[in-house]
CSV table of C-alpha atoms and ligand atoms in Angstrom, one decimal:
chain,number,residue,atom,x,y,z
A,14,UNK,CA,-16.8,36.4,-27.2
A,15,UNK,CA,-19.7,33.6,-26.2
A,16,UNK,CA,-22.2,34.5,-28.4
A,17,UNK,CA,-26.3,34.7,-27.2
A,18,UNK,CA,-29.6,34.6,-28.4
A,19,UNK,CA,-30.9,37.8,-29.9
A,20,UNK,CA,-33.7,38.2,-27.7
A,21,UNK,CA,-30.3,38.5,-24.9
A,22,UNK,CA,-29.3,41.9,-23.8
A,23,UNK,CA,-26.4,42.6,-25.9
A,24,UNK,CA,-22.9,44.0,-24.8
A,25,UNK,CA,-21.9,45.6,-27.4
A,26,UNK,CA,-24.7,48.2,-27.9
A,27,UNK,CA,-24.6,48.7,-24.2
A,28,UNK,CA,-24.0,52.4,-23.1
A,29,UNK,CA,-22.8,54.0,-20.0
A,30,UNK,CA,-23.5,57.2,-18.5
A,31,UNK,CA,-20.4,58.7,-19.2
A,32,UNK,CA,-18.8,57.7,-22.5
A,33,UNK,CA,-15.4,55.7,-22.5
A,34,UNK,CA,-13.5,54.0,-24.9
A,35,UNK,CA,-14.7,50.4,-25.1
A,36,UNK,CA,-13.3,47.7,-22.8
A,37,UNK,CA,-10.2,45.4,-24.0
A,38,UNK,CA,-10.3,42.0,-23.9
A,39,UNK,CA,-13.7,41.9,-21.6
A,40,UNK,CA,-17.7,42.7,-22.6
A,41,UNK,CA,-19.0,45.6,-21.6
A,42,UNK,CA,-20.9,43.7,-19.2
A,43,UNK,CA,-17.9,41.8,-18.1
A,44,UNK,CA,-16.9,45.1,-17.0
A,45,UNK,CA,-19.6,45.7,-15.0
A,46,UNK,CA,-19.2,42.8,-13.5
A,47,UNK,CA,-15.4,43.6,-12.4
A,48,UNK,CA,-16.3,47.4,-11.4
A,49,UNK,CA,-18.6,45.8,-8.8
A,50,UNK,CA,-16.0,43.5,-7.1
A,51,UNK,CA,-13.5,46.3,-7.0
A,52,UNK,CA,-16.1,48.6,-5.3
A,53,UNK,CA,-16.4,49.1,-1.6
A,54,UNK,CA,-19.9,48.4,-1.4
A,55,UNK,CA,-19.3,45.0,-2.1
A,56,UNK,CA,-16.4,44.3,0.2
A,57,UNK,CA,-18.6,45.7,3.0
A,58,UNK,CA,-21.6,43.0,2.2
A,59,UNK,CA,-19.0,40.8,3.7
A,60,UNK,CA,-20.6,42.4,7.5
A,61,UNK,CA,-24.1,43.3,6.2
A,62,UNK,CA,-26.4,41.2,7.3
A,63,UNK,CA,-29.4,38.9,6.2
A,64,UNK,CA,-30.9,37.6,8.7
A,65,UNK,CA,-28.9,37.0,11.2
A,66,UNK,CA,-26.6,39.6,13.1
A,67,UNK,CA,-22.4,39.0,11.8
A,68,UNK,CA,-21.5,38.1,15.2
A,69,UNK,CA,-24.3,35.2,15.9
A,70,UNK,CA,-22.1,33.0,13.9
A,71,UNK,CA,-19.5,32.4,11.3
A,72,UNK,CA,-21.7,29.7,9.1
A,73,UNK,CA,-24.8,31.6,8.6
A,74,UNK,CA,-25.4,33.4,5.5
A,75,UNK,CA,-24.2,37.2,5.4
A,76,UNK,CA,-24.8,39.7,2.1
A,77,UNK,CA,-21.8,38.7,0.2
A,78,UNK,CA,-22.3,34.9,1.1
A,79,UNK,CA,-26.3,35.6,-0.2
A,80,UNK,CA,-24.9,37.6,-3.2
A,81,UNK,CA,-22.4,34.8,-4.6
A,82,UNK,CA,-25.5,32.0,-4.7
A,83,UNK,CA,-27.7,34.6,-6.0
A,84,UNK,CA,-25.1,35.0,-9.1
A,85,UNK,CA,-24.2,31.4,-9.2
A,86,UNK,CA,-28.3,30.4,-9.6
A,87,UNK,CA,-28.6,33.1,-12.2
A,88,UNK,CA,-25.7,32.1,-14.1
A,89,UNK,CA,-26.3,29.0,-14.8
A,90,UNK,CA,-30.1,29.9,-15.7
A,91,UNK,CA,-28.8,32.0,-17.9
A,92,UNK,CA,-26.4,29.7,-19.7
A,93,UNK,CA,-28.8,27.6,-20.4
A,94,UNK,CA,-31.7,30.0,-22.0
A,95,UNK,CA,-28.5,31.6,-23.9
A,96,UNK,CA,-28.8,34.8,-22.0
A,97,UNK,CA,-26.2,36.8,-21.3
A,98,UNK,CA,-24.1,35.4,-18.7
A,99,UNK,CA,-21.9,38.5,-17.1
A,100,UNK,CA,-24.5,41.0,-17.1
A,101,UNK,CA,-26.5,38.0,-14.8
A,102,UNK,CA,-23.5,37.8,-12.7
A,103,UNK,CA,-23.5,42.3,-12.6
A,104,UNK,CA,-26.4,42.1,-11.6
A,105,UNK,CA,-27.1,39.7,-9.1
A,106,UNK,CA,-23.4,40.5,-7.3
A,107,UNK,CA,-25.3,44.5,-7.1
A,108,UNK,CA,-28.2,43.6,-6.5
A,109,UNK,CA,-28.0,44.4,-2.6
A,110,UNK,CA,-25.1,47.0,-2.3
A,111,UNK,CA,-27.4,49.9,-1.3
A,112,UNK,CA,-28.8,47.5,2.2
A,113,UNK,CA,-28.6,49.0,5.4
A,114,UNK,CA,-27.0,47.7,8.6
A,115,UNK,CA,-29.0,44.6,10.0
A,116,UNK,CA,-31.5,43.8,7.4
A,117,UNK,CA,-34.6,44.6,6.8
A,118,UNK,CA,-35.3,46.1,10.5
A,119,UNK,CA,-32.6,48.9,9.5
A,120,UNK,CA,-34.2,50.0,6.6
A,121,UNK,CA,-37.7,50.3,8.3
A,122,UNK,CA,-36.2,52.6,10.6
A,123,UNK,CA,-34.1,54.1,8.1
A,124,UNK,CA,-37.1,54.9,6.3
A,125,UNK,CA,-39.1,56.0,9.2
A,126,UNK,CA,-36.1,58.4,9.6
A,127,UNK,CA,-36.5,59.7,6.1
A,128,UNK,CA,-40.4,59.8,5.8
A,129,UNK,CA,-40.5,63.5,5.7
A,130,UNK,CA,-37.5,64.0,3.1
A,131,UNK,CA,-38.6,61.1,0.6
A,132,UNK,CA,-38.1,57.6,2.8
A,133,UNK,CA,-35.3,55.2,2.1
A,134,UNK,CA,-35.4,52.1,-0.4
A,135,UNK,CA,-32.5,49.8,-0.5
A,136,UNK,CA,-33.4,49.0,-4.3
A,137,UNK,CA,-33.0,53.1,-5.2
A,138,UNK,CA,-30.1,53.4,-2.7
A,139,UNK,CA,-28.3,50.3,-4.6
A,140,UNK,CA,-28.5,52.6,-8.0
A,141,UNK,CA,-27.1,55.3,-5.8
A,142,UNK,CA,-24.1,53.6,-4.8
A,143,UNK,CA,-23.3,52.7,-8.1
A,144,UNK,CA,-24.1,55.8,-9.7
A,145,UNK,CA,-23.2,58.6,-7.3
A,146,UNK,CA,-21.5,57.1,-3.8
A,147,UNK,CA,-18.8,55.1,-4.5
A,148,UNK,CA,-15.6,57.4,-5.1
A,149,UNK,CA,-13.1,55.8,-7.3
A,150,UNK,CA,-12.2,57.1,-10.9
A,151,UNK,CA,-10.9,60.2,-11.6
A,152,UNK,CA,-13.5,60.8,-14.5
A,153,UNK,CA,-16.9,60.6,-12.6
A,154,UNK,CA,-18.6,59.2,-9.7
A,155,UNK,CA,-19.8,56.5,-9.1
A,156,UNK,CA,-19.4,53.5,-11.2
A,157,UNK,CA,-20.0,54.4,-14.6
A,158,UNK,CA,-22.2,51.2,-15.1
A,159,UNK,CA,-24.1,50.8,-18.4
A,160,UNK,CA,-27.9,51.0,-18.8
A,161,UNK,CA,-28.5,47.3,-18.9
A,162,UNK,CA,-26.9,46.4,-15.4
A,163,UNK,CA,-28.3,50.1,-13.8
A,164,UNK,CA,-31.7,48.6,-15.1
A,165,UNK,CA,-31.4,45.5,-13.2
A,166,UNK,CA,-30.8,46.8,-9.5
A,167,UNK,CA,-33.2,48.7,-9.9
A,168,UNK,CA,-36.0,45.8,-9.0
A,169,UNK,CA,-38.6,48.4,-8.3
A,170,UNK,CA,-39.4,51.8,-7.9
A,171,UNK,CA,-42.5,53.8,-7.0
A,172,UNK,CA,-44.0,56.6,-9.6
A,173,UNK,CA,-42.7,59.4,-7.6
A,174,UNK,CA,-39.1,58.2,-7.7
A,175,UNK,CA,-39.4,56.9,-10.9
A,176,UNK,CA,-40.4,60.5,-12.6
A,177,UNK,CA,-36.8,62.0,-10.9
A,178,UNK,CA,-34.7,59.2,-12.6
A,179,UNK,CA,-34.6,60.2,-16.3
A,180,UNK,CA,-34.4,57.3,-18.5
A,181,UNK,CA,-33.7,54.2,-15.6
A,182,UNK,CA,-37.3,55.3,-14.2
A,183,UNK,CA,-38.7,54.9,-17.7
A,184,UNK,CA,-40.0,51.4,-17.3
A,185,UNK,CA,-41.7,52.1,-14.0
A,186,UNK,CA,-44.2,54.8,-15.7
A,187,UNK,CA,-44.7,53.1,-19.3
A,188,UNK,CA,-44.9,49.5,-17.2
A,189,UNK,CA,-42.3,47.3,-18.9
A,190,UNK,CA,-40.2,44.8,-18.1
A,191,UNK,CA,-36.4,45.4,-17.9
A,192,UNK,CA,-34.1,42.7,-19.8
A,193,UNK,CA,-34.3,39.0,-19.3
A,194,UNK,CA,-31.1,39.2,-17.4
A,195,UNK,CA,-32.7,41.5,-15.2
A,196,UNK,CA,-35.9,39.6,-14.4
A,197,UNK,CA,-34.1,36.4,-14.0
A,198,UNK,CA,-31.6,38.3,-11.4
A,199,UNK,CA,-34.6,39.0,-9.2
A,200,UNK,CA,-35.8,35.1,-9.3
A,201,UNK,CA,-32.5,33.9,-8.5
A,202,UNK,CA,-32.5,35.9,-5.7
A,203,UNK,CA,-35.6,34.4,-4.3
A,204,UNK,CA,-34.5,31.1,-5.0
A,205,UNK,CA,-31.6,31.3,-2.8
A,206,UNK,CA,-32.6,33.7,-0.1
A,207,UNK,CA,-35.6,31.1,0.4
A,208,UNK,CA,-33.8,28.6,0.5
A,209,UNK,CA,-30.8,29.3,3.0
A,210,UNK,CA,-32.6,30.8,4.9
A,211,UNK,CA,-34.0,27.2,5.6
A,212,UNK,CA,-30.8,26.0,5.7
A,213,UNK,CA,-29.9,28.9,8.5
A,214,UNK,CA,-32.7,28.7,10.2
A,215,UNK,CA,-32.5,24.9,11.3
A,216,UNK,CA,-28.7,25.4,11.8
A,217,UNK,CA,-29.8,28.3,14.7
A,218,UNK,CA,-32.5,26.1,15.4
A,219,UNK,CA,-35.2,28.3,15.4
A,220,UNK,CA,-37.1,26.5,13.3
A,221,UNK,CA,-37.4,22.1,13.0
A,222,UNK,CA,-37.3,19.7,10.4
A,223,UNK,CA,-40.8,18.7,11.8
A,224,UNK,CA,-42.3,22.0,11.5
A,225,UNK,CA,-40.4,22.0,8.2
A,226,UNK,CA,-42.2,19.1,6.8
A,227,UNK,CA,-45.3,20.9,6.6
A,228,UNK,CA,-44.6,22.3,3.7
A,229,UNK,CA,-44.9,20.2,0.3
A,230,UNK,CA,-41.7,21.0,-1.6
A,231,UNK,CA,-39.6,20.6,1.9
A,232,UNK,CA,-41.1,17.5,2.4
A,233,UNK,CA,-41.2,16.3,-0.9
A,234,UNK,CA,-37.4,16.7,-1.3
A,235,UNK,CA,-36.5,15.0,1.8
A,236,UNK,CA,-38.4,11.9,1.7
A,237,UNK,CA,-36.4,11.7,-2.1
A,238,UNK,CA,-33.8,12.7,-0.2
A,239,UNK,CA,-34.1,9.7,2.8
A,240,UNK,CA,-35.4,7.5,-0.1
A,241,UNK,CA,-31.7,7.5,-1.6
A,242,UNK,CA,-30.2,7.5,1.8
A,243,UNK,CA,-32.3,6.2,4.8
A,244,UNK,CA,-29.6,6.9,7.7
A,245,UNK,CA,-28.6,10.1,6.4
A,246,UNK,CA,-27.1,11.9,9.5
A,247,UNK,CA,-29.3,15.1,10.2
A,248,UNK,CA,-26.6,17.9,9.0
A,249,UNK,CA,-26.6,15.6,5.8
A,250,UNK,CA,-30.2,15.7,5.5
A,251,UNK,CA,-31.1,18.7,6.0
A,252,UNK,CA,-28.5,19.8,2.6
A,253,UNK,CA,-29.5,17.0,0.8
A,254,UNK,CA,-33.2,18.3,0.8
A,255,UNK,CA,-32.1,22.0,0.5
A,256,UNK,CA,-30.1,21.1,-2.8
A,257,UNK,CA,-33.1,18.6,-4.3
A,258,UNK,CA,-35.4,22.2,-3.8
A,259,UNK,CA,-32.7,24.4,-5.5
A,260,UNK,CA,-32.4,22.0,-7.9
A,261,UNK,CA,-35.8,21.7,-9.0
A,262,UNK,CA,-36.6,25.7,-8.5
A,263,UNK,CA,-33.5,26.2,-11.5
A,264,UNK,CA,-35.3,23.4,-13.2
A,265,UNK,CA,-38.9,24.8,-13.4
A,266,UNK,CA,-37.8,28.1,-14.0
A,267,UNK,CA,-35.1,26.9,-16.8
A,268,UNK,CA,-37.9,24.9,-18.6
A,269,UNK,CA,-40.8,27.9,-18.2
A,270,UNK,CA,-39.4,30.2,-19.5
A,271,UNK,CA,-37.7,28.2,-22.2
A,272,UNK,CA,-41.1,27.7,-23.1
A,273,UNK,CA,-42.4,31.1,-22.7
A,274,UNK,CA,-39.4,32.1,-25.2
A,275,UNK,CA,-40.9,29.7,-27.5
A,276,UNK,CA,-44.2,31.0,-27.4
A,277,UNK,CA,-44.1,34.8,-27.4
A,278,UNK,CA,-40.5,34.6,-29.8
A,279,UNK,CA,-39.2,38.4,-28.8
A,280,UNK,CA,-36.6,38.7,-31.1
A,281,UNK,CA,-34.8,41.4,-29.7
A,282,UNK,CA,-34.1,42.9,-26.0
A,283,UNK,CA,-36.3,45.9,-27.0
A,284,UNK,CA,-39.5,43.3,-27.8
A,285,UNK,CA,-38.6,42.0,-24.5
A,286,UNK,CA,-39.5,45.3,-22.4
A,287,UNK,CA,-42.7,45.6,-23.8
A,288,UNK,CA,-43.4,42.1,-23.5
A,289,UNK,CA,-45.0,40.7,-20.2
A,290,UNK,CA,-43.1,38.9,-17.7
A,291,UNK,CA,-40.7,35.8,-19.0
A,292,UNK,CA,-38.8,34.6,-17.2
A,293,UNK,CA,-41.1,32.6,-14.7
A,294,UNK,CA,-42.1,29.7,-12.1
A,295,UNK,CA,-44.7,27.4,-13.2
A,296,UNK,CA,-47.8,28.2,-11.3
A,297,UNK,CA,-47.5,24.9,-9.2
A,298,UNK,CA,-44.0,25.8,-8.2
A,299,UNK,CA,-45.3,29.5,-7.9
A,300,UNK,CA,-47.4,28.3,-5.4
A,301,UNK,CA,-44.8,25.9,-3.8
A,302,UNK,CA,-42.3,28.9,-3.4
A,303,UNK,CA,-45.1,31.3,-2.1
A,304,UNK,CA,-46.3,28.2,0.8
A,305,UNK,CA,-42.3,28.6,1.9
A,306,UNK,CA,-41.7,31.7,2.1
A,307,UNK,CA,-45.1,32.0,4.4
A,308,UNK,CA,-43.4,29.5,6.1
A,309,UNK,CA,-40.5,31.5,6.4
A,310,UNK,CA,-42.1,34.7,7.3
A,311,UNK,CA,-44.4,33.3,10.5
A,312,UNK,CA,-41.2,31.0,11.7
A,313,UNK,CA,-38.4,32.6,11.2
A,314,UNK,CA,-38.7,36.2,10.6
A,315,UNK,CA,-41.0,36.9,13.3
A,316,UNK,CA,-39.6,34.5,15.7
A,317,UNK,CA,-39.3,36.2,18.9
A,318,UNK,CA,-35.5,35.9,18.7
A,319,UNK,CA,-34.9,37.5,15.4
A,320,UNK,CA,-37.5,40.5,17.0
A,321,UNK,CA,-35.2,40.8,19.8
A,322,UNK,CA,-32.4,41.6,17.4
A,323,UNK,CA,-34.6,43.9,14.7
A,324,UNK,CA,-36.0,45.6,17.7
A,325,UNK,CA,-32.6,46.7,19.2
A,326,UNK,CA,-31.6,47.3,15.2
A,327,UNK,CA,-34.2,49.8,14.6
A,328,UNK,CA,-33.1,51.4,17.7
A,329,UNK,CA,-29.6,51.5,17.0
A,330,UNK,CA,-30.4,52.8,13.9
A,331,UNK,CA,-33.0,55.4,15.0
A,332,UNK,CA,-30.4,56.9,17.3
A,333,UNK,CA,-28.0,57.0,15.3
A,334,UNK,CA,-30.0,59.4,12.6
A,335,UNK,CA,-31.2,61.7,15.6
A,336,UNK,CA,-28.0,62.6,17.0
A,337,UNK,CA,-26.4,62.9,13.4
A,338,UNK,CA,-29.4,65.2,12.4
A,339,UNK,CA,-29.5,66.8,15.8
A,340,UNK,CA,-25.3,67.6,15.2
A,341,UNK,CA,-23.9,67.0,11.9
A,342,UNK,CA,-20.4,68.0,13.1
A,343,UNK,CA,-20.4,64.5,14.9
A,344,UNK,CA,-20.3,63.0,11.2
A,345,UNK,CA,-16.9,62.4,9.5
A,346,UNK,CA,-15.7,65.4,7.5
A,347,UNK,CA,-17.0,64.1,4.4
A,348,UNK,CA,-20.4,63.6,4.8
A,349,UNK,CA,-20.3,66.9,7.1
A,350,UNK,CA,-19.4,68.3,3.7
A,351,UNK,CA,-22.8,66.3,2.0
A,352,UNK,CA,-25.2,67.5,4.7
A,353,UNK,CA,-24.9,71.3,4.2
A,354,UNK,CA,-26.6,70.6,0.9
A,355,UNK,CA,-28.7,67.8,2.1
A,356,UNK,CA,-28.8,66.6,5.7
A,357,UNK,CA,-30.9,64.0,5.9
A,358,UNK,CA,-29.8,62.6,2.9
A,359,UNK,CA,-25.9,62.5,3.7
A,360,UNK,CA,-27.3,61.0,7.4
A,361,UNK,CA,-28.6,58.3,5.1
A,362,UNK,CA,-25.9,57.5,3.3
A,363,UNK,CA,-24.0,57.0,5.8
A,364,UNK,CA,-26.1,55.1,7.9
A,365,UNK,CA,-26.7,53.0,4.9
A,366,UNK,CA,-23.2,52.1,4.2
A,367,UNK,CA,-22.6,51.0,8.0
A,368,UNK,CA,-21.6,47.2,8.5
A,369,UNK,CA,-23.4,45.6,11.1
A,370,UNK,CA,-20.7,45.7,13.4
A,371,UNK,CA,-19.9,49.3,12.3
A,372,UNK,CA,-23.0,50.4,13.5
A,373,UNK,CA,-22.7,49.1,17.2
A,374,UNK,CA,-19.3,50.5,17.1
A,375,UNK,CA,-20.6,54.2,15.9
A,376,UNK,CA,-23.4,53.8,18.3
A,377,UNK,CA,-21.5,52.9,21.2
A,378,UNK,CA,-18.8,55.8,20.8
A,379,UNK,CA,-21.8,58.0,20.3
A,380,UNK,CA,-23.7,57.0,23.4
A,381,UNK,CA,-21.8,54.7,26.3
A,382,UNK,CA,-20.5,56.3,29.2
A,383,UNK,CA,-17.2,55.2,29.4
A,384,UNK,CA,-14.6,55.6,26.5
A,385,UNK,CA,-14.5,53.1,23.5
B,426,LIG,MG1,-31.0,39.6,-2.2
């Protein structure tokens, strides 16, 4: 077994919820790891979307796509500070199993749906999937993961929720920081959502190179990037610069918190929680990061075509919760069973788990005219 630094989460103290006899021939964490491949969830990420809708086009990013370069940025991060490298890989491939339909626009409305029965968080309802929803050993629900990799989807949490989760909400009420793995997970996940959705966003043209190259570490990372080749075609271009800023984001954040290590020495994953934040950005690339994702927010996010799409999102997903809670015999037998001891909630879930596409389907047999 690869061996890492003490201050690593370690995979052979790790416990699960349920006990089991130890794994063969894999960490603990490795099977983690493997558990969330297998599961549903992720399959179904595959149709989940990030920005853009499934159907607007087979090269843009989806939640499986986003989830694979979020674990390949945290792995290698991890390699290099001696972390450990599976329960990186755990965590980042979970980190977004609990999204809604379409995005963020389907968890507002998901939430708006649930205000009055305790709202809707994709972070909690990522825990939930792997702890209660997915139905696939004969032992318990869910996935049996251990503590470390539970830890780690769950990114953040109010007070209120936190006080109902036993031991996971811990951290939330005493204000400590979960494993390095964990904290670097939620980096890495900023690194790359950041940064294809640059990459996305010229490709749908919605947003330009020009209005790009207002922002320093786009800029910066092109001209090096026209420097080395001054006819660069602009498909070319364009990845050229996108890998220069991924490459310097790992680098910054490799060599901070290398140095942070250094300087506050936690010898032990349990030093590490009550430590402050380590795994970091410098403050210049804090601020770099911070200028694009401004960027992102005013350009992309709100550009009136991606409204168009999280307006008619919301709706679908508004309509869908009124007529489920309005008749729960139209859900599937299952989750008809689930809402005679919680409606809403079971309306929730199985909202939540809806592809994209699955979504329009359910909405269209639920509401067009003529047959689908
Ligand atoms: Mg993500």
């Amino acid at each position: 077994m690869i061996k890492v630094a003490p201050y690593a989460a370690q995979a052979a103290q790790a416990l699960r919820r349920y006990p089991e006899a130890k794994a063969q021939g894999r960490s603990e964490f490795q099977r983690d790891r493997d558990r969330i491949i297998h599961s549903t969830a992720f399959r179904r990420l595959e149709y989940k979307t990030q920005v853009f809708v499934n159907h607007e086009g087979d090269l843009f990013r989806t939640r499986l796509t986003h989830s694979l370069e979020v674990a390949q940025i945290g792995r290698s991060i991890a390699r290099q500070l001696n972390l450990d490298e599976d329960l990186t890989e755990a965590i980042t491939l979970a980190h977004d199993l609990g999204h809604t339909p379409f995005g963020h626009a389907g968890q507002d409305a998901l939430n708006a749906c649930m205000k009055p029965y305790g709202g809707f968080e994709h972070n909690l309802q990522s825990l939930r999937v792997v702890d209660t929803l997915e139905a696939r050993y004969g032992g318990f629900d869910g996935l049996n993961l251990t503590f470390e990799t539970r830890e780690g989807i769950l990114k953040h949490c109010s007070r209120r929720n936190a006080l109902q989760l036993g031991e996971i909400g811990e951290r939330f009420l005493k204000k400590h920081q979960p494993s390095m793995e964990a904290q670097l997970a939620n980096l890495a996940d900023e690194v790359a959502y950041n940064n294809h959705d640059v990459d996305d966003g010229l490709r749908s043209g919605l947003i330009t190179i020009e209005e790009l190259c207002s922002i320093p570490i786009f800029s910066r990372h092109r001209d090096l990037a026209l420097q080395e080749y001054p006819d660069l075609p602009q498909r070319r271009l364009v990845h050229e610069t996108v890998r220069r800023m991924i490459g310097s984001l790992v680098k910054d954040l490799t060599v901070q918190s290398a140095a942070k290590i250094a300087e506050m020495g936690p010898r032990s994953v349990a030093e590490v929680r009550s430590l402050p934040p380590i795994i970091a950005f410098s403050p210049q690339m804090k601020k770099e990061q911070a200028q694009l994702k401004g960027f992102l927010q005013t350009h992309l996010y709100q550009h009136y075509r991606v409204a168009r799409m999280s307006s008619k999102a919301r709706r679908i997903v508004t309509a869908l919760f009124n007529a489920f809670a309005a008749e729960p015999k139209l859900l599937p037998p299952d989750f008809q069973l689930r809402a005679r001891e919680d409606k809403p909630r079971a309306i929730a879930d199985y909202i939540a788990g809806m592809t994209d596409r699955y979504a329009m389907l359910e909405h269209r047999r639920l509401f067009a005219v003529e047959t689908v």
